[in-house]
Coordinates of C-alpha atoms in Angstrom, one line a residue:
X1 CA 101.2 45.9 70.0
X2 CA 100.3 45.9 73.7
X3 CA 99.7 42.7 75.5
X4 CA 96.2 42.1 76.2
X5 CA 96.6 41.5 80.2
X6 CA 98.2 45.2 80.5
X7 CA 95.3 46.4 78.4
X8 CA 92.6 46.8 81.7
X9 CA 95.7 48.0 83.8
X10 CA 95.9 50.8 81.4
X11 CA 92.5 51.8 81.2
X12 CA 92.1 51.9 84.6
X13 CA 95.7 53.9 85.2
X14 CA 94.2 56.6 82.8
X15 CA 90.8 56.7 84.1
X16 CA 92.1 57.6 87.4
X17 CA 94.5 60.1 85.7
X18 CA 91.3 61.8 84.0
X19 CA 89.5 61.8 87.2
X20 CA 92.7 63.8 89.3
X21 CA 93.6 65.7 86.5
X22 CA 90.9 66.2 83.8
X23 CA 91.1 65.5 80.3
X24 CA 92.8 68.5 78.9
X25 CA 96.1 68.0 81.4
X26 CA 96.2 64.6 80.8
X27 CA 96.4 65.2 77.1
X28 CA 99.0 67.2 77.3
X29 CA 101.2 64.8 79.8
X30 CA 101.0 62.1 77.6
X31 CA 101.4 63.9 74.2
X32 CA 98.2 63.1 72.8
X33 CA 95.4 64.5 71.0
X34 CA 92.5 65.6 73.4
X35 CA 90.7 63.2 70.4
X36 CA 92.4 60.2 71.1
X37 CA 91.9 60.4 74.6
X38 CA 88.6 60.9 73.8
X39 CA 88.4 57.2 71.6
X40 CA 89.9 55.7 74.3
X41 CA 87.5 56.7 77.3
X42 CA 84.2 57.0 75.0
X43 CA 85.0 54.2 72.6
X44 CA 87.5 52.0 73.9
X45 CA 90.0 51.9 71.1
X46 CA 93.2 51.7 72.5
X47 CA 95.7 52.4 69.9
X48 CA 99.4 52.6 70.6
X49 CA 100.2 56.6 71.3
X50 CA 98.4 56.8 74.6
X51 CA 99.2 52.8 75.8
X52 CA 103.1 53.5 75.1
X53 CA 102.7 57.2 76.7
X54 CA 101.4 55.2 80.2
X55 CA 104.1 53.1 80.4
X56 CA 106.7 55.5 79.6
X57 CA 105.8 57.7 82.4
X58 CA 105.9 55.1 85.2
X59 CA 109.4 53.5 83.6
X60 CA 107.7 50.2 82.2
X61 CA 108.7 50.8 78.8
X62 CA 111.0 48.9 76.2
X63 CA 111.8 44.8 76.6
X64 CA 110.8 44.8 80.5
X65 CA 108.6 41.9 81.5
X66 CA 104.8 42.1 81.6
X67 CA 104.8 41.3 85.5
X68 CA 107.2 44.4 86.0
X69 CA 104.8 46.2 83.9
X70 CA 102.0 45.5 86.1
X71 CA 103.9 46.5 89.3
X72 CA 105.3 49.8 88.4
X73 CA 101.2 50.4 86.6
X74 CA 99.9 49.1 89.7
X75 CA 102.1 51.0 92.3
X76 CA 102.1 54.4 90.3
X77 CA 97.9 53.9 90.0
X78 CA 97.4 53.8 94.0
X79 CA 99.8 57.0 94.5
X80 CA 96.9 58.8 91.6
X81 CA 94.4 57.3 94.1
X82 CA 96.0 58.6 96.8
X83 CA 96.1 61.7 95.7
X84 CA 92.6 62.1 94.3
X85 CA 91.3 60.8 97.4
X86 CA 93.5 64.0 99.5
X87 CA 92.1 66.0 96.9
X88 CA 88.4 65.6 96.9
X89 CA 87.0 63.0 99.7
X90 CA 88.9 64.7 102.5
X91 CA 86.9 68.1 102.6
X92 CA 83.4 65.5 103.1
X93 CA 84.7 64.0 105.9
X94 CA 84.7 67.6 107.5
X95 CA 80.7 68.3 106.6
X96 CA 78.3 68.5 109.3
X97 CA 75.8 66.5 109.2
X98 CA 73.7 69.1 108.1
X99 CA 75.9 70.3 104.8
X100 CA 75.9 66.7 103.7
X101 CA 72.2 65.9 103.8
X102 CA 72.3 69.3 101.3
X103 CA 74.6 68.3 99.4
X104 CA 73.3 64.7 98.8
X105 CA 69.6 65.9 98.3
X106 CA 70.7 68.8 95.5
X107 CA 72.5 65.3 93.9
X108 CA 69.6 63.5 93.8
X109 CA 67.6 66.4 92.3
X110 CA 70.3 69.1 90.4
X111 CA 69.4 72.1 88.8
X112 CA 66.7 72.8 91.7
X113 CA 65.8 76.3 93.4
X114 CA 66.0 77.0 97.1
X115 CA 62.5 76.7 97.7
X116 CA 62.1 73.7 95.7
X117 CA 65.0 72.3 97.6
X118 CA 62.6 73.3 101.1
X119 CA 60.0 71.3 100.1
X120 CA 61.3 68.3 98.9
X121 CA 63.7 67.5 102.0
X122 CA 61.2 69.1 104.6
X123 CA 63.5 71.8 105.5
X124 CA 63.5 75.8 105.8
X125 CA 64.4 77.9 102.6
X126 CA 66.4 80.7 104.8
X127 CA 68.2 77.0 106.4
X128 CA 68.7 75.9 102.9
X129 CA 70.2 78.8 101.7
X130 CA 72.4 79.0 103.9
X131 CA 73.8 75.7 103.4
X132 CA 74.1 75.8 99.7
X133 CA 76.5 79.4 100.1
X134 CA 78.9 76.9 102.6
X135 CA 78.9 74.5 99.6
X136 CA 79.8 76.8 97.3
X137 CA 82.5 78.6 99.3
X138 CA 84.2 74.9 99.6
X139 CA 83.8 74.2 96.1
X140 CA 81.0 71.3 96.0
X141 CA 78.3 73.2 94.8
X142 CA 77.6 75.5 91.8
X143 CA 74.4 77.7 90.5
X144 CA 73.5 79.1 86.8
X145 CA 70.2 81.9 86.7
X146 CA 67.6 80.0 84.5
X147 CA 64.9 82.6 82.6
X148 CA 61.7 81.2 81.4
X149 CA 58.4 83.0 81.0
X150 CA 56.0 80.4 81.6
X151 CA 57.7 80.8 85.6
X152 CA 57.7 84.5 85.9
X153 CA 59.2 87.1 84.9
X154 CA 62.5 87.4 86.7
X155 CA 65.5 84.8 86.6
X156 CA 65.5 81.7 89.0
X157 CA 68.9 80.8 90.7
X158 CA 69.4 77.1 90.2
X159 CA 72.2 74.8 92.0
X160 CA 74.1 72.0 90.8
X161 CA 76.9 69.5 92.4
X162 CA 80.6 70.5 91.3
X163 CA 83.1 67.9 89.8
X164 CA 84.3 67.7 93.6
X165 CA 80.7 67.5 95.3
X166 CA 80.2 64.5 92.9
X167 CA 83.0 62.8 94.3
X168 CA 82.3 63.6 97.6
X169 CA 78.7 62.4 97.2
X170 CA 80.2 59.4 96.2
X171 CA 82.8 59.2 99.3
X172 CA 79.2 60.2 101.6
X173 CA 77.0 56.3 100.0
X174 CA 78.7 53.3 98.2
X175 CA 81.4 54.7 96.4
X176 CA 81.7 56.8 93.4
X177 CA 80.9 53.9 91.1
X178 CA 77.5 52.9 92.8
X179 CA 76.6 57.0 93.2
X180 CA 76.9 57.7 89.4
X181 CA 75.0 55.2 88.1
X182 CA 72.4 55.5 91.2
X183 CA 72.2 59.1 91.1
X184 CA 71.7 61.5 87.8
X185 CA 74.6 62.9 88.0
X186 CA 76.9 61.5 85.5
X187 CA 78.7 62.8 82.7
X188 CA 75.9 61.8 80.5
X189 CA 73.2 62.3 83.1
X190 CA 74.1 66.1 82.7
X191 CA 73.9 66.4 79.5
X192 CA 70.3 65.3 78.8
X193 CA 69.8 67.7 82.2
X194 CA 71.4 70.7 81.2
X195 CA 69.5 70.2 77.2
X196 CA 66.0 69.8 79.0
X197 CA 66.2 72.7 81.9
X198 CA 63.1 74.2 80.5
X199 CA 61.3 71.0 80.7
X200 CA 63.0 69.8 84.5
X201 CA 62.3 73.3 85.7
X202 CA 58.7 73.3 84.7
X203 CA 58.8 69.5 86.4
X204 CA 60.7 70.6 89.8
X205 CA 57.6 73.4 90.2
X206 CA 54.8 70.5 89.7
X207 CA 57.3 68.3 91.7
X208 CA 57.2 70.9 94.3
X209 CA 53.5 71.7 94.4
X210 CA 52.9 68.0 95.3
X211 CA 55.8 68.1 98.1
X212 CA 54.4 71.1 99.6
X213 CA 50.8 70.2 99.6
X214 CA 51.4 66.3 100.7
X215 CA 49.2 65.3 103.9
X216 CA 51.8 63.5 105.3
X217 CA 54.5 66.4 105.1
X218 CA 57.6 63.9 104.6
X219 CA 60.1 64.0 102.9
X220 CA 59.5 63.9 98.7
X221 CA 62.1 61.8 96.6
X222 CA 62.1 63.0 93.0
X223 CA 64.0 60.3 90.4
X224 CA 64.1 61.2 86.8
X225 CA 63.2 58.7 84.3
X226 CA 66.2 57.6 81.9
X227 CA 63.8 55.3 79.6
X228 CA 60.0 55.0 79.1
X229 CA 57.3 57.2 79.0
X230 CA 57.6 59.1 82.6
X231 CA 59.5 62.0 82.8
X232 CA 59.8 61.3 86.0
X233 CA 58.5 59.4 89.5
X234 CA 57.9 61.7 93.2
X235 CA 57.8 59.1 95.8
X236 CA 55.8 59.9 99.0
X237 CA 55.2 59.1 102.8
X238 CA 54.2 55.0 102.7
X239 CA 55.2 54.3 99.2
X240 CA 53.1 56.1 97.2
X241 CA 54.0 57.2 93.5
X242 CA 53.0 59.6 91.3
X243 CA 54.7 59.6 87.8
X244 CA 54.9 62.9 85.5
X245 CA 55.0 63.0 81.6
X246 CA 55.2 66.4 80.1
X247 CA 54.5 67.1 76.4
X248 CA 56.3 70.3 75.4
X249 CA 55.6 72.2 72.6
X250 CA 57.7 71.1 70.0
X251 CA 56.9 67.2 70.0
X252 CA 54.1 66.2 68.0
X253 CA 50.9 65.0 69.0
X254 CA 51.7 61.2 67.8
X255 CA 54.7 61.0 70.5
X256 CA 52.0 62.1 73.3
X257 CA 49.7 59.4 72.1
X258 CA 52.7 57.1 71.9
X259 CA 54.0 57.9 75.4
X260 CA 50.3 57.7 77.1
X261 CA 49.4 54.5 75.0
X262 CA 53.0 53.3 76.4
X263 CA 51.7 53.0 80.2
X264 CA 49.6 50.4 79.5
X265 CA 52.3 48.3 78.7
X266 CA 54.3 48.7 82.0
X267 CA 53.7 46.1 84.1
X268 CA 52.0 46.6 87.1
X269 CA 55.4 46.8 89.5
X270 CA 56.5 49.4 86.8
X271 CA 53.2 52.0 86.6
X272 CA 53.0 54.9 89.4
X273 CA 50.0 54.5 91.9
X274 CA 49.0 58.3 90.0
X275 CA 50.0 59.4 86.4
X276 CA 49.9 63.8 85.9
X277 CA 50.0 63.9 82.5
X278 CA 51.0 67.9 81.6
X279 CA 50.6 69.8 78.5
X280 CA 51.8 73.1 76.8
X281 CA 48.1 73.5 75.4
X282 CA 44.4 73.6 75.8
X283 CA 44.0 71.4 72.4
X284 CA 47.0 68.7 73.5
X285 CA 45.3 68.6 76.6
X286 CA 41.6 67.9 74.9
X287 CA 43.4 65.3 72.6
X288 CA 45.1 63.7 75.7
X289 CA 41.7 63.1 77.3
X290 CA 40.5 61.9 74.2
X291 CA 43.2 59.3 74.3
X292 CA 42.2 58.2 77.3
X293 CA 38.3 58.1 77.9
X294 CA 38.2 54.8 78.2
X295 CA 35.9 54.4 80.8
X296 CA 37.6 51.4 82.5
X297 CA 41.0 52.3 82.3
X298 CA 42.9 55.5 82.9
X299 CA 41.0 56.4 86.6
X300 CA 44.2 57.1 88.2
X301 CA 45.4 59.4 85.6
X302 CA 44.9 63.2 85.4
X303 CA 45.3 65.9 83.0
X304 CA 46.2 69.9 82.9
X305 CA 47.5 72.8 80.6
X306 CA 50.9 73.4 82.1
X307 CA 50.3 77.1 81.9
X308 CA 47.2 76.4 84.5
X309 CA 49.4 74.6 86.8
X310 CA 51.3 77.3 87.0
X311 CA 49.1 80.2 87.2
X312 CA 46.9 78.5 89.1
X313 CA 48.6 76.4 92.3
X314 CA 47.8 73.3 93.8
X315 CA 44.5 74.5 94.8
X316 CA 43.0 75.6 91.7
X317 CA 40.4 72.8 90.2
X318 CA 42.5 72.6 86.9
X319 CA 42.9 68.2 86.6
X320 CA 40.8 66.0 84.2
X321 CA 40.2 62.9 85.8
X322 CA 40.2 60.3 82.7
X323 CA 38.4 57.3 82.2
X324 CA 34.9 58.6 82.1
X325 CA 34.1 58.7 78.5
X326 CA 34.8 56.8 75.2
X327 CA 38.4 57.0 73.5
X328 CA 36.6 56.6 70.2
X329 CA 34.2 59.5 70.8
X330 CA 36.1 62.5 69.5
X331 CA 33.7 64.8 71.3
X332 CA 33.7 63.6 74.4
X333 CA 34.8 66.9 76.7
X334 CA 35.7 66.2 80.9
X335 CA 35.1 69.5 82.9
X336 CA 38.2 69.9 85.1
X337 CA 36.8 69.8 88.9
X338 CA 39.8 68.3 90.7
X339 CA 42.6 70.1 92.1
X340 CA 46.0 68.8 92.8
X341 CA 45.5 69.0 96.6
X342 CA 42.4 66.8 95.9
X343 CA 44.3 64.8 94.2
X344 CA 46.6 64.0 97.1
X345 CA 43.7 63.3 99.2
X346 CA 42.3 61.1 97.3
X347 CA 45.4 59.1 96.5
X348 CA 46.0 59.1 100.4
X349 CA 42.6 57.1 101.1
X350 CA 43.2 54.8 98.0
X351 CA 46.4 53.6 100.4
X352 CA 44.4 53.4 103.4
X353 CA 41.0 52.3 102.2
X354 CA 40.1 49.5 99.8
X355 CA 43.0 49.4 98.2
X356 CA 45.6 48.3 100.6
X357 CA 47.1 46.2 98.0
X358 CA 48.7 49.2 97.2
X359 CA 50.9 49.4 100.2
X360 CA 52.3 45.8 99.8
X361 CA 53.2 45.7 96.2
X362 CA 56.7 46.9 95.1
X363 CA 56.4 50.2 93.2
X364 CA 59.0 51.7 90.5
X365 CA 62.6 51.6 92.1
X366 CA 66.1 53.0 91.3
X367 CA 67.2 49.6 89.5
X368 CA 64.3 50.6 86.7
X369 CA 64.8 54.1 86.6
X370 CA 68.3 53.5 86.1
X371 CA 69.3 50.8 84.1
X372 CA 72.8 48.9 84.9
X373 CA 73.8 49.3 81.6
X374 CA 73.5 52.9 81.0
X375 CA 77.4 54.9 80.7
X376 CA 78.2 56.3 83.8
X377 CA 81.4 58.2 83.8
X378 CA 82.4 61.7 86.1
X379 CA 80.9 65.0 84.6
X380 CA 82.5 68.1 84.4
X381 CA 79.1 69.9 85.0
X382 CA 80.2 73.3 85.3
X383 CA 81.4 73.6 81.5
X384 CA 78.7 71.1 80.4
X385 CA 75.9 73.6 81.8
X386 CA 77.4 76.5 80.3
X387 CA 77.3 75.4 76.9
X388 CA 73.5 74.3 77.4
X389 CA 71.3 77.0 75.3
X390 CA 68.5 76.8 78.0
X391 CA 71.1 78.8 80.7
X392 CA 72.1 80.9 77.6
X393 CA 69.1 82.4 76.0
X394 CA 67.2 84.8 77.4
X395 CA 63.2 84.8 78.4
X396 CA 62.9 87.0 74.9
X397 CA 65.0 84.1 72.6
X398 CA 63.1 81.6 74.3
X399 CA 59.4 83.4 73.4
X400 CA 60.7 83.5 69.7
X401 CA 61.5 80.4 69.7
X402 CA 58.5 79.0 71.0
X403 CA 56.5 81.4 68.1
X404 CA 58.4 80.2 65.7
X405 CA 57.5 76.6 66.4
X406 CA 53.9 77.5 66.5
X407 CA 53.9 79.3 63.1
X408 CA 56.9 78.1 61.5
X409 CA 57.8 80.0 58.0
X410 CA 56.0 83.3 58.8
X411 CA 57.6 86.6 58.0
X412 CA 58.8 89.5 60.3
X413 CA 55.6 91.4 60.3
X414 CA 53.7 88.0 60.8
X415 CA 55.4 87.1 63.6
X416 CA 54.7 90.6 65.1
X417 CA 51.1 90.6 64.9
X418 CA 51.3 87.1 66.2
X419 CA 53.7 88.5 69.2
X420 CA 51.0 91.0 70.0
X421 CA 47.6 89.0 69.6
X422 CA 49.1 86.3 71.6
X423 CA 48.3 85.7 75.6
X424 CA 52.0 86.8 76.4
X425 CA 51.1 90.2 74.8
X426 CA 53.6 93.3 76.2
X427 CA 56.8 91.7 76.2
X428 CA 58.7 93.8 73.8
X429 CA 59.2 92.8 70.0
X430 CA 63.1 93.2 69.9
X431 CA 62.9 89.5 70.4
X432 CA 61.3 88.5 67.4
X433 CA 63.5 87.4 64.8

């Protein structure tokens, strides 16, 4: 049995190990299963295989006290430190100024395009671009092409920290510790990323559109949600928020009317100045507005077709302004007159007119977005995005799959009169299942 004051030394000797080495080495150096080491980091089972493995490698095994034990875990851990800090912080204390404002932006918003990445840190695409290929050529940065009809038809390159531009994000604010659980970047952070590019990419454009058509033309900080309703939260120039919920096509009308009927229960720190709520139809968005007619309530929230957003731009008068009809009136219809540049407007003289309360009160912050409790380990993002099935299908695979979801059950042949009568007509039917 291990003694329990050499069981945090331990932990911490193999975390470090992980973090220099990765999992698969340090399997193999201690003669373990890739599955135990995998109980010990996720679930925190320690076992005896990997505890006795640790002490054998830094000469602390058999009848030695547990205060030699300690110094020979204590002196081996600060040479892995060493080392992983010659490995990976060493090449950020060499960034310009310039490379490191990149890098930490793309952290605090991965999987984004160039142009996205313009207009949320107020800076030129061609300067952007160029700054991202100097990231990649030192090994910080990475990019995937993401295809998805409903943003054209070609393929979008989109960037995301490395392993090592993690770390040296971390080396560039607090320390690694206070980055990964600050920034969504984690191991687990990546994962629920990488699952939902269809949904962050369609997101990042309405994200964008509201960067690029802000009055103030600051600087846009984009958090994603990790709990509640929001999808996610833009913060602009003097503290103003607007929160995004998307319904995609696959979740049922009950979890929209769950996830709308869920921002009245924020309290008031907790709800954006400005709620876009965006659907993936005409009839979600009719039911959406439906939800919300209440005619005191809701003025501050607005609702679109996705697929209008897009088309349209930030010009186009697409929005339903809610509150300005009965919730209990299922035919109550709102005429969408407001566009998204309106929009803007109009939140920019709520801050400076008779609601100057606004300005004062504390609005949603990091420490709600991301919860202190929430797993925050290093990711291997790289591997983890190559597995996700929203870099590996195609626009085709993706159009099926959508179809499908739609009309669930139907045949060949119905799915191919469906392809052809539907408003994506002329893509070619090899894709249909």
């Amino acid at each position: 049995m291990i003694d329990r004051e050499l069981t945090y030394p331990i932990r911490e000797y193999v975390r470090t190990y992980v973090l220099l080495y990765g999992r698969k080495r340090t399997a193999e150096d201690f003669r373990v299963s890739r599955h135990t080491l995998w109980r010990f980091l996720e679930r925190g089972q320690m076992g005896r295989a990997l505890p006795n493995a640790v002490l054998n490698s830094v000469g602390a095994a058999g009848d030695v006290p547990n205060s030699s034990k300690l110094a020979a875990l204590d002196v081996s851990r600060r040479q892995l430190m060493a080392d992983l800090v010659r490995q990976e912080f060493d090449g950020l204390r060499l960034l310009p100024p310039g490379l490191e404002e990149t890098l930490l932006l793309l952290c605090a918003t991965p999987f984004t395009t160039v142009k996205e990445l313009s207009n949320f840190g107020r800076v030129p695409a061609s300067t952007i671009r160029d700054r991202l290929e100097k990231l990649i050529g030192r090994g910080l940065v990475d990019s995937i092409p993401h295809r998805l009809s409903a943003l054209g038809p070609h393929s979008q390159r989109r960037y995301f920290p490395t392993r090592s531009g993690v770390a040296s994000g971390g080396a560039a604010t607090r320390g690694q510790d206070y980055f990964l659980r600050n920034y969504p970047v984690s191991r687990q952070c990546f994962r629920l990323l990488a699952n939902r590019l269809d949904a962050i990419a369609v997101t990042y454009h309405v994200a964008s559109l509201v960067a690029e058509f802000d009055p103030h033309e600051e600087p846009v900080r984009v958090d994603h949600y990790r709990q509640g309703p929001y999808d996610a939260l833009l913060t602009l120039a003097e503290g103003c928020t607007i929160g995004l919920i998307r319904q995609g096509p696959v979740l049922p009308t009950s979890n929209l009317r769950y996830r709308l009927r869920s921002t009245e229960r924020l309290s008031y720190g907790k709800q954006p100045l400005v709620t876009l709520v965006l659907t993936y139809s005409d009839q979600a968005t009719r039911r959406a507005i439906r939800s919300l007619g209440d005619p005191t309530e809701h003025r501050t929230t607005f609702v679109a077709t996705e697929g209008d957003i897009i088309a349209g731009g930030a010009r186009s008068p697409i929005w339903q302004q809610c509150g300005t009809g009965r919730g209990d009136n299922p035919g109550v219809m709102i005429d969408p007159d407001a566009s998204l540049e309106g929009i803007l407007a109009w939140t920019d003289r709520l801050l400076n007119g008779a609601y100057r309360s606004y300005r004062e009160y504390p609005r949603p912050n990091r420490a709600t977005l991301y919860p202190s409790d929430v797993r925050a380990t290093m990711p291997d993002s790289s591997s983890q995005v190559a597995l996700s099935l929203s870099a590996q299908l195609t626009r085709a695979d993706k159009d099926a799959l959508d179809l499908l979801a739609a009309w669930p059950l139907c045949t060949r042949s119905n799915s191919q009169d469906l392809w052809e009568e539907s408003p994506g007509a002329g893509r070619t039917k090899s894709c249909v299942p």
